[in-house]
Every structure is written in C-alpha cells, then in structure tokens.
Tab-separated table of C-alpha atoms and ligand atoms in Angstrom:
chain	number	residue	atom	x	y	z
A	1	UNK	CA	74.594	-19.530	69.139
A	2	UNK	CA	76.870	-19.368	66.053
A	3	UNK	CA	78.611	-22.285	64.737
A	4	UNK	CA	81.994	-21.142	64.562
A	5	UNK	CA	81.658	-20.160	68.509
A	6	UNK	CA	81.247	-23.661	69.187
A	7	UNK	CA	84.093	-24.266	67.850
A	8	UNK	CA	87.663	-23.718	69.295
A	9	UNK	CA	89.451	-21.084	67.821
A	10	UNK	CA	93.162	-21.587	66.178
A	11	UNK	CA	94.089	-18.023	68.761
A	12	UNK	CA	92.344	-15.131	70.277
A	13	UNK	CA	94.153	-11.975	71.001
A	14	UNK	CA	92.979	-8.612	72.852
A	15	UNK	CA	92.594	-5.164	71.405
A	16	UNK	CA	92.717	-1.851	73.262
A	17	UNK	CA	93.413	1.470	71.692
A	18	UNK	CA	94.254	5.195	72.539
A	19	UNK	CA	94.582	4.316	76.307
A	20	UNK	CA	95.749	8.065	76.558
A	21	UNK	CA	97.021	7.937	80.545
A	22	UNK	CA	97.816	10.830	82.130
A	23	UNK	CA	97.311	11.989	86.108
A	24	UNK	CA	95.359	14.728	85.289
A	25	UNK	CA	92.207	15.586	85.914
A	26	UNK	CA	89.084	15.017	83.177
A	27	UNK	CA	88.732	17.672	80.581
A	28	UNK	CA	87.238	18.616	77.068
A	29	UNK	CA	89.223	17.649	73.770
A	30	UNK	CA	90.636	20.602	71.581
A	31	UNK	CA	87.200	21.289	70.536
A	32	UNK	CA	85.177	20.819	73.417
A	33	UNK	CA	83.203	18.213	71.968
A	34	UNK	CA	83.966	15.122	73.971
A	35	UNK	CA	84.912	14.770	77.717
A	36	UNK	CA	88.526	12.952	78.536
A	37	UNK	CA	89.224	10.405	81.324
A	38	UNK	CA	92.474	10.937	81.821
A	39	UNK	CA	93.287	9.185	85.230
A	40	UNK	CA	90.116	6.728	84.762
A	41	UNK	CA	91.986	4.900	81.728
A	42	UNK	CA	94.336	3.515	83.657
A	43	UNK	CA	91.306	1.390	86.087
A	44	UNK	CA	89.542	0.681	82.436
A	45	UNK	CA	92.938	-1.050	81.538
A	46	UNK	CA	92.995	-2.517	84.613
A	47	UNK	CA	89.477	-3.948	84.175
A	48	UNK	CA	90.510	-5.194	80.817
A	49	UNK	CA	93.593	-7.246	81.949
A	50	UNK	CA	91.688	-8.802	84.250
A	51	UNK	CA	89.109	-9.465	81.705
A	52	UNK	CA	91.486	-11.098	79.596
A	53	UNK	CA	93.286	-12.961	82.323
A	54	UNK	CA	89.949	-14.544	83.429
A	55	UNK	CA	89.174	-15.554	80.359
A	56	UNK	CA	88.789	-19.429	79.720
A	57	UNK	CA	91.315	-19.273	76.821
A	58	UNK	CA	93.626	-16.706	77.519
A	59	UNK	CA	94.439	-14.089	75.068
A	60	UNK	CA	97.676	-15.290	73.158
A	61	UNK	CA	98.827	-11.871	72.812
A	62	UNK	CA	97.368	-8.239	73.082
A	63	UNK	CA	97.592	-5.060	70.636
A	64	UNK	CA	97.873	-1.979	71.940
A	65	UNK	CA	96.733	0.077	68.908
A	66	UNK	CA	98.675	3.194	70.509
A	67	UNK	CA	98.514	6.602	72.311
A	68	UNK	CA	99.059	4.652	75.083
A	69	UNK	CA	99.975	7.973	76.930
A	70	UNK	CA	98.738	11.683	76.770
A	71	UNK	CA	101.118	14.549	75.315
A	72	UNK	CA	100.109	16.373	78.466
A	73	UNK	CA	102.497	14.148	80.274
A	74	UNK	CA	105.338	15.824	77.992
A	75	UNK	CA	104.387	19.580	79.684
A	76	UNK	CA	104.398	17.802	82.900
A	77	UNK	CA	107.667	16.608	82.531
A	78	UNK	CA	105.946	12.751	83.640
A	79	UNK	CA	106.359	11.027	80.228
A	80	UNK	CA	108.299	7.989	81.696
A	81	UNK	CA	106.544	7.878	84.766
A	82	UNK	CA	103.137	7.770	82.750
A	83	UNK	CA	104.606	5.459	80.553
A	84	UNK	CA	105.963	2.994	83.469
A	85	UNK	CA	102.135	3.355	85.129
A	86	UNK	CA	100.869	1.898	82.448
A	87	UNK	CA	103.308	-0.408	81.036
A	88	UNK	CA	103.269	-2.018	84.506
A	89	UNK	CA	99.280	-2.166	84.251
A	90	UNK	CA	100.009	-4.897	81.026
A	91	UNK	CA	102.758	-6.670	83.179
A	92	UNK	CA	100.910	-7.618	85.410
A	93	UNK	CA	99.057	-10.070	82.378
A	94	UNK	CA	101.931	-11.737	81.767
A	95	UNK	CA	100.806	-11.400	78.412
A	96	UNK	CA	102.389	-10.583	75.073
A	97	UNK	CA	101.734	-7.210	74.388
A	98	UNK	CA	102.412	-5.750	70.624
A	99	UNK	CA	102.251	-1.597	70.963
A	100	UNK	CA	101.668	0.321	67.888
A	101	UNK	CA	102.973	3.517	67.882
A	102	UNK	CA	100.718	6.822	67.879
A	103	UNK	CA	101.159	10.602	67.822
A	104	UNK	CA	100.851	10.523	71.521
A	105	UNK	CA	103.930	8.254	71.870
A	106	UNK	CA	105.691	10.953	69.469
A	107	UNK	CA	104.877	14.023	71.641
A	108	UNK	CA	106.104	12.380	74.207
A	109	UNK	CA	109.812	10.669	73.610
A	110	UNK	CA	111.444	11.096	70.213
A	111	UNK	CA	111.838	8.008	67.723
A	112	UNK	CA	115.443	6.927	69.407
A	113	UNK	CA	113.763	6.822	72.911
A	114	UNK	CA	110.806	4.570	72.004
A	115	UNK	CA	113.075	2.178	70.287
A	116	UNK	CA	115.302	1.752	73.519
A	117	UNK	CA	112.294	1.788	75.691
A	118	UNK	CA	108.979	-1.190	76.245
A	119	UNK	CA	107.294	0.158	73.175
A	120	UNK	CA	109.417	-1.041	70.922
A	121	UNK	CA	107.873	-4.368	70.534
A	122	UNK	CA	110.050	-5.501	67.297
A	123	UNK	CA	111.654	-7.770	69.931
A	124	UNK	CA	108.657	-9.886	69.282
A	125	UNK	CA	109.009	-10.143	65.583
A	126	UNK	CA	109.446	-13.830	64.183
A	127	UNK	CA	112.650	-14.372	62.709
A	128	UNK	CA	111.092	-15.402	59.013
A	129	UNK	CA	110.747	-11.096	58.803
A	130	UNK	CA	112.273	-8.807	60.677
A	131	UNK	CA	110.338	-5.228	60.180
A	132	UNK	CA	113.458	-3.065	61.435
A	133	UNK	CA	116.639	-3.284	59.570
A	134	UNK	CA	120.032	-1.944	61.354
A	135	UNK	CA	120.118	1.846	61.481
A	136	UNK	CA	116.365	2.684	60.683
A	137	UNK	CA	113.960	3.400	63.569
A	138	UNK	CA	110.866	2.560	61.983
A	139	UNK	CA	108.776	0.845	64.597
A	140	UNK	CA	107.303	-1.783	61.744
A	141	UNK	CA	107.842	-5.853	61.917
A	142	UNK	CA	105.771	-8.755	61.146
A	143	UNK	CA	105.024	-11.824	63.434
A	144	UNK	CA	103.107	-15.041	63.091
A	145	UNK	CA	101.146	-15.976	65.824
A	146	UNK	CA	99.422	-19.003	63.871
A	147	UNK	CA	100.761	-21.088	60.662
A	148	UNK	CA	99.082	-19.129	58.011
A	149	UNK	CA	98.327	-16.043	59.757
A	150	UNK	CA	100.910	-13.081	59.918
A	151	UNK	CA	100.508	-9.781	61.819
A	152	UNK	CA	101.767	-6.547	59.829
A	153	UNK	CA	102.907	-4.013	62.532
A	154	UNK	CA	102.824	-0.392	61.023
A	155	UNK	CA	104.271	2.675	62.250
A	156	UNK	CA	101.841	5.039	60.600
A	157	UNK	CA	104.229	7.802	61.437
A	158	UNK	CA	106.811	6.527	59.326
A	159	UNK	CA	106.920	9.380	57.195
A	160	UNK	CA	106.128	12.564	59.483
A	161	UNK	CA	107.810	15.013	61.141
A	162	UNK	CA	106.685	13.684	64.865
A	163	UNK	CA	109.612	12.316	66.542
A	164	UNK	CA	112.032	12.939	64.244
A	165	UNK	CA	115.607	14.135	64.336
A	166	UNK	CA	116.642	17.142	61.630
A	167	UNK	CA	119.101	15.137	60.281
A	168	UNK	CA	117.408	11.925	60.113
A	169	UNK	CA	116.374	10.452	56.963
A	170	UNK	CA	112.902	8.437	56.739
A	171	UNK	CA	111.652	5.711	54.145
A	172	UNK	CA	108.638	4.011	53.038
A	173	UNK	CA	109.373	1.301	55.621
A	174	UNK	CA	105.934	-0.192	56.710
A	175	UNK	CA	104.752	-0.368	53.291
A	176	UNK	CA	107.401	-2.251	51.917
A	177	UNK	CA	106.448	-4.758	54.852
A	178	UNK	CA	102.990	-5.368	53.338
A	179	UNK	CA	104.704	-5.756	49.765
A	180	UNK	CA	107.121	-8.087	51.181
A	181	UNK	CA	103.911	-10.113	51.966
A	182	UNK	CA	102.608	-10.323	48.444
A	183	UNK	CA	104.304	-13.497	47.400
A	184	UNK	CA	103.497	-16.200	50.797
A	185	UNK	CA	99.933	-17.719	51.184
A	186	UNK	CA	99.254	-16.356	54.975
A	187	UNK	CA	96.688	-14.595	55.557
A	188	UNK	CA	97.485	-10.761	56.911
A	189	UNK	CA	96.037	-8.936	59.441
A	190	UNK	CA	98.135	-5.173	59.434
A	191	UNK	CA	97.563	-3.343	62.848
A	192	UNK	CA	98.337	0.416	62.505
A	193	UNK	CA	97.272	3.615	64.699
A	194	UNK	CA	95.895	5.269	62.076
A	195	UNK	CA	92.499	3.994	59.674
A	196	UNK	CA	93.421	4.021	56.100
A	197	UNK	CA	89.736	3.252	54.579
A	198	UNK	CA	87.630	6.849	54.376
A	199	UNK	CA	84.605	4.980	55.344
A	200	UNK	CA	85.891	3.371	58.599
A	201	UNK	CA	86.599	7.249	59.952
A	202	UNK	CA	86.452	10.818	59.761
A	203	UNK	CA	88.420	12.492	57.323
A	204	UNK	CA	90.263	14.391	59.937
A	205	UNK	CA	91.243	10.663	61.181
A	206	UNK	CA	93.130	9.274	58.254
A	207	UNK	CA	96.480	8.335	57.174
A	208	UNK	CA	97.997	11.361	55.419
A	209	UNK	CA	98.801	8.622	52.781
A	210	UNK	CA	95.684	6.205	53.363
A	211	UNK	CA	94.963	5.844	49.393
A	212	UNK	CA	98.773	4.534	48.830
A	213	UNK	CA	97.946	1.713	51.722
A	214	UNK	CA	94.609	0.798	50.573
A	215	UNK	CA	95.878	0.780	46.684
A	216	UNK	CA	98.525	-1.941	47.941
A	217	UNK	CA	95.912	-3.665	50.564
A	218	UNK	CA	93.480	-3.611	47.805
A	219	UNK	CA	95.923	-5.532	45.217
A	220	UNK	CA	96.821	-8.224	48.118
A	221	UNK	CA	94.123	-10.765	48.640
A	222	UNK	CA	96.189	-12.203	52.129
A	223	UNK	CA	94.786	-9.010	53.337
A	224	UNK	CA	91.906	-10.108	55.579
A	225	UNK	CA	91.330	-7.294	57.997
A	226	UNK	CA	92.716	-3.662	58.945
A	227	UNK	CA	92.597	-2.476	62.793
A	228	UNK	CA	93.663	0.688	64.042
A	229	UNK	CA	92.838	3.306	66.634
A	230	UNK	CA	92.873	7.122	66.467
A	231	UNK	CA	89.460	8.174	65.728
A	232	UNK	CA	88.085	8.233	69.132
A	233	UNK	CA	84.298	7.219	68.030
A	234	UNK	CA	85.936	4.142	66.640
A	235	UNK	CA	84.320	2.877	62.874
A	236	UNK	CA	83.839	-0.396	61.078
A	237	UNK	CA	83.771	-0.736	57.112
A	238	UNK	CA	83.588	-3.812	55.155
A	239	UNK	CA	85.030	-3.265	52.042
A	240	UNK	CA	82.921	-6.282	50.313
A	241	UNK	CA	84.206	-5.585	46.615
A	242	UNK	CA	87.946	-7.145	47.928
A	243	UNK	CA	86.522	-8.795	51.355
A	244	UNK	CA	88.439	-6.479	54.169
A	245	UNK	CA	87.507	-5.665	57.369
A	246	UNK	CA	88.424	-2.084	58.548
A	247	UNK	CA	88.003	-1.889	62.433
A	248	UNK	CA	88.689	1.306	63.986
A	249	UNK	CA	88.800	0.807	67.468
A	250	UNK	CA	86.985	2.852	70.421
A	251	UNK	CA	89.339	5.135	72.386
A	252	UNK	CA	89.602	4.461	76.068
A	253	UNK	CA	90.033	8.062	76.835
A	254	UNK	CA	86.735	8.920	76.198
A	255	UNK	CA	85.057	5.980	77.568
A	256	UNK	CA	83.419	7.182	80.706
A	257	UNK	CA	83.792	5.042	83.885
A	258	UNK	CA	81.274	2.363	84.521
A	259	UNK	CA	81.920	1.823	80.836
A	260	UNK	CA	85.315	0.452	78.859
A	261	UNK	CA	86.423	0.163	75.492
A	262	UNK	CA	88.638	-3.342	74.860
A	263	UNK	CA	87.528	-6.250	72.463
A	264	UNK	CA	88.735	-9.993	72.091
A	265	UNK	CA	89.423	-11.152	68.475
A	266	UNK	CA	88.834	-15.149	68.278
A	267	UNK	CA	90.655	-16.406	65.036
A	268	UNK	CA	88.634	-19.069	63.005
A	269	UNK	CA	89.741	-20.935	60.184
A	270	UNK	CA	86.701	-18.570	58.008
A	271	UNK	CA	86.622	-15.517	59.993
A	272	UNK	CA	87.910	-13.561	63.332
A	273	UNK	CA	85.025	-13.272	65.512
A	274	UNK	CA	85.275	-9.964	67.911
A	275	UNK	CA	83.705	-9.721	71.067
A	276	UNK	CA	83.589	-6.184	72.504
A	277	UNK	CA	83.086	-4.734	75.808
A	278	UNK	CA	81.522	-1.609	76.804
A	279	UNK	CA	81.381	0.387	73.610
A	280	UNK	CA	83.330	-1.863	71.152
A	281	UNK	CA	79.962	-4.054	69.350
A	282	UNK	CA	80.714	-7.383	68.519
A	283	UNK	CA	81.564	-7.910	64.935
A	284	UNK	CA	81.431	-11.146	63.206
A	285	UNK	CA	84.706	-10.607	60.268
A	286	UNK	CA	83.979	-12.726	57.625
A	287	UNK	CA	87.161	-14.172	55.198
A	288	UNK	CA	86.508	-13.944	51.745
B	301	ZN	ZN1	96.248	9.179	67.728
C-alpha cells in the first residue's frame, strides 16, 4: 500500500461529470460513434451517492463538472423537471455539491435562470472571494475547503453566445479569478467543464480560448491540478515541465450500466490521490 494512503487525508471530495439526464430512451451521439444512457445516468448517480455516503470519511463536498442534464430535455419541454430529478438524486447526500456549468445547462435555461435556480452554487463561495460581482451572471467563485487550498470555479462559457441575452454584455470573468489568485500562497485547484491542456483531450474538446488559460495557469505555480469534463472518453496529462495535473473526467452518459464513471479525490499535504470507479483509473497527482 502507499504511504500517503495510510495516512489521513486533510479532505476528500467526489467528482462526477457530464451526468447528461434525460427520460429518453438510449441512442447514438451526433456521429454515431458512441451509445448514450440517457435514463441509466440517473441509477449511476444514484450508485455514486451512495458510494460516497458509505464511505468511511465522507466526501466533504462533491463537483459536478457539468451537463448535468441533456439539451433533449429543452425539445421536450422537461428542462426543470430533469433538472429537479437529478438535483434531488444529490439531496439526498446531504452533501455539498459545487455544479460547474456546461453547454448542456445552456441549451437548456438561459444564464438568468441558472443563476436563480440550484446550479448556481456561488452561494457556497467563501467570503475572502466572491467570484460573482452585482449585475454579472458569470457562474465563477472561489472557495476554500482547507487552509491553503482554494477551489477556482470556472464558467467556461463565460464568453459564448450559449445562454446569453442580445443585449447582455460578457467579460473575462473566470480568468480574472485565477489572476486574483496570483499573489496568496494556497494552493489552486480550478474546476471547469471544459479541458484547457491539448493533450488531456481531443481538439474538438477544448476551450475555444484554452491557450489564454494555460498561459496564465502556466505562470501561477499555486496551480496544482486542472479537472474538467466534456470530452466524453475523459483524458489525463501531466504537464511535468510546471507540475499540473490535467484530469478530464469520464462522462456518465456513456458509461454503460453495470459500469459508472465517479472518482474520490483524497487531498494530501504532497499530492491528491484519486480513486476511480468503473471507468475513471486511479491516479496518484503528485505536487510539485
Ligand atoms: Zn459539455
């Protein structure tokens, strides 16, 4: 056994991306490639709450990495009953639950409607940084769920025309979080739905602006490690040269049943030490 997994972490947390709900029946993505579990995600949740709940040292919070529903509920007219399905899936955890925001969330309500609904999680931000400021509806805060150790939120759709009123204007909101972060000691761990590092996805997969992150991630050294979600396949880089993790996440959608998709991250004074399930490997992230 490992050393550090002797040890008691300083916090876990759970990670679950592109949960993709819908009450529709299985089909084919857009190019026919990979099969969709649309009603099954919501039992693979299900499984993974109870996972969590069971666990010796409960999760101290959980990131959904988003997509948490399908746009297909939109053309169904069942985006808030979707939504509530699955949102009552996580209450039943009684845990903390931080939700990124995906496309998915964007086909389904516009920007104003996630901010006055669950999914706008910026409730949880600690009060040292508070992501939103009055009058923007950028779904990017910061918390601290350790001394030293701060949590970036991103909305990777901050600058995109998904969700967004005509009239509306949008800013470079989520980076200026990670710039804010230059200056303290803590170590950062930025959560968005989209990878930013070309060799943790598919090109298709990226952040329309992924070089601007990475320039400013690569010129932080708090920086530790990089999750998202989005690329179905999931990915993992380690970008050695500046010691960060990129973890792209496995997409519950496409995880079959009798399989699932959800990870534990255990927090170490050295490293984060994540222990998958189903098709998420373990992976053993290293701090510089
Ligand atoms: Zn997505």
């Amino acid at each position: 056994m490992d050393d550090c997994c002797e040890r008691e972490p300083l916090f876990t947390f759970g990670v679950i991306a592109d949960i993709q709900h819908a009450d529709i029946d299985d089909a084919f993505n857009f190019t026919q490639t990979r099969r969709r579990f649309y009603r099954n995600s919501l039992r693979l949740l299900k499984e993974a709450r109870e996972t969590w709940c069971q666990l010796p040292a409960r999760p101290n919070f959980i990131l959904q990495l988003g997509d948490i529903i399908d746009g297909f509920n939109k053309r169904h007219g069942a985006s808030s009953v979707a939504l509530d399905r699955v949102l009552e899936e996580f209450s039943l955890g009684s845990m903390e639950v931080h939700h990124v925001w995906g496309n998915h969330e964007l086909y389904n309500f516009s920007r104003s409607e996630l901010l006055c609904s669950r999914l706008n999680s910026s409730v949880l931000a600690d009060g040292r940084c508070d992501g939103r400021r009055a009058g923007e509806d950028i779904n990017a805060y910061s918390f601290t769920p350790f001394p030293g150790f701060t949590f970036v939120v991103l909305d990777a759709f901050d600058v995109s025309l998904l969700g967004v009123e005509e009239d509306s204007l949008r800013y470079h909101r989520a980076l200026s979080l990670i710039k804010q972060h230059n200056s303290n000691d803590d170590l950062n761990c930025p959560p968005g739905h989209l990878p930013v590092h070309p060799r943790s996805t598919v090109p298709s997969c990226l952040a329309w602006n992924f070089d601007e992150l990475l320039s400013i991630i690569q010129c932080h050294s708090s920086v530790v490690c990089f999750i998202a979600g989005h690329d179905h396949d999931g990915g993992y880089y380690w970008d050695k040269s500046i010691g960060v993790h990129h973890l792209t996440l496995e997409a519950i959608i496409e995880t079959p049943p009798g399989s699932n998709a959800f990870g534990t991250i255990s927090v170490y004074e050295d490293r984060m030490v994540l222990k998958g399930n189903g098709r998420i490997p373990d992976i053993d992230l290293v701090f510089p």
